[in-house]
Coordinates of C-alpha atoms in Angstrom, one line a residue:
G1 CA -9.5 -37.1 -13.1
K2 CA -6.2 -36.0 -14.4
K3 CA -5.5 -32.3 -14.3
E4 CA -2.2 -31.6 -15.2
F5 CA -0.8 -30.6 -18.3
I6 CA 2.7 -30.5 -20.3
A7 CA 3.4 -27.4 -22.4
I8 CA 6.3 -26.5 -24.7
K9 CA 8.2 -23.6 -23.8
N10 CA 7.9 -20.6 -26.0
G11 CA 4.2 -21.7 -26.8
L12 CA 1.2 -19.6 -27.4
H13 CA -2.2 -21.1 -26.8
G14 CA -4.8 -18.3 -26.5
R15 CA -6.4 -15.9 -23.7
T16 CA -8.6 -17.9 -21.5
H17 CA -7.4 -18.8 -18.2
L18 CA -5.8 -22.4 -19.0
T19 CA -4.8 -21.7 -22.5
M20 CA -2.9 -18.5 -21.1
S21 CA -1.6 -20.8 -18.3
T22 CA -0.4 -23.1 -20.8
T23 CA 1.5 -20.3 -22.8
A24 CA 5.3 -19.9 -22.2
I25 CA 5.8 -16.2 -23.3
P26 CA 6.0 -14.1 -20.1
M27 CA 4.0 -10.9 -22.1
W28 CA 0.7 -13.2 -22.9
R29 CA 0.6 -14.7 -19.3
S30 CA -1.0 -11.7 -18.0
D31 CA -3.6 -13.3 -15.7
P32 CA -2.3 -13.3 -12.1
Y33 CA -4.0 -16.2 -11.2
L34 CA -2.6 -18.7 -13.4
S35 CA -3.0 -22.5 -13.2
D36 CA -0.2 -24.2 -11.1
A37 CA -1.2 -27.6 -12.6
V38 CA 0.7 -26.7 -16.1
H39 CA 4.6 -27.7 -16.6
F40 CA 6.8 -26.7 -19.2
A41 CA 9.0 -28.7 -21.3
E42 CA 12.1 -28.1 -23.3
N43 CA 11.3 -26.7 -27.0
T44 CA 12.2 -28.7 -30.2
F45 CA 14.3 -25.8 -31.1
I46 CA 16.9 -24.2 -28.5
Y47 CA 19.1 -21.4 -29.8
G48 CA 22.5 -22.8 -30.5
E49 CA 21.7 -26.2 -30.4
D50 CA 21.2 -28.6 -33.4
I51 CA 17.9 -29.5 -34.4
E52 CA 18.4 -33.3 -33.1
T53 CA 19.9 -32.7 -29.7
A54 CA 17.2 -30.0 -29.4
A55 CA 14.7 -32.6 -30.1
K56 CA 16.2 -35.0 -27.7
K57 CA 16.3 -32.8 -24.7
S58 CA 12.9 -32.0 -25.4
L59 CA 11.8 -35.7 -25.2
E60 CA 14.0 -36.1 -22.3
S61 CA 12.2 -33.2 -20.2
I62 CA 9.0 -34.3 -21.3
R63 CA 9.7 -37.8 -19.8
R64 CA 11.3 -36.3 -16.8
I65 CA 7.7 -34.6 -16.0
I66 CA 6.1 -37.3 -16.4
E67 CA 8.1 -39.3 -13.9
M68 CA 8.2 -36.5 -11.6
R69 CA 4.2 -35.5 -11.8
G70 CA 3.1 -39.1 -12.3
K71 CA 1.4 -40.5 -15.8
D72 CA -1.9 -40.6 -14.3
N73 CA -1.9 -37.0 -13.5
I74 CA -1.0 -35.4 -16.9
A75 CA -4.1 -35.1 -18.7
A76 CA -2.2 -34.3 -21.8
L77 CA 0.9 -32.7 -23.8
I78 CA 0.7 -29.2 -25.7
M79 CA 2.3 -28.1 -28.5
E80 CA 2.0 -26.1 -31.4
P81 CA 3.0 -27.5 -34.9
I82 CA 4.8 -24.5 -35.9
Q83 CA 5.4 -21.7 -32.9
G84 CA 4.6 -18.4 -34.5
N85 CA 5.2 -15.9 -32.2
V86 CA 9.1 -16.6 -31.6
G87 CA 10.2 -16.9 -35.0
I88 CA 8.2 -19.7 -37.1
I89 CA 9.8 -22.8 -35.1
T90 CA 8.9 -26.3 -36.7
P91 CA 9.7 -29.6 -35.1
P92 CA 11.9 -31.9 -36.3
P93 CA 11.0 -34.1 -39.4
H94 CA 11.3 -37.1 -37.2

């Protein structure tokens, strides 16, 4: 029964309706009827921030979305292990 998703900003997940909805790069969100069940959390990379601060902000934004939307509504967290389209961004090692 869970129907909502959390996706990380700057992610690229595909060209079908739901994967395009979870994509956070405007040029790849070409479907005018994207799902509103996707909520975007901060990335583990934020320009101008050190990696640990960015990672903490990312985790905090995920926590806020879960609290706001309710843990019983979130089906999945979707993120790329390495974000290629925005500059080969890798998550922090720990």
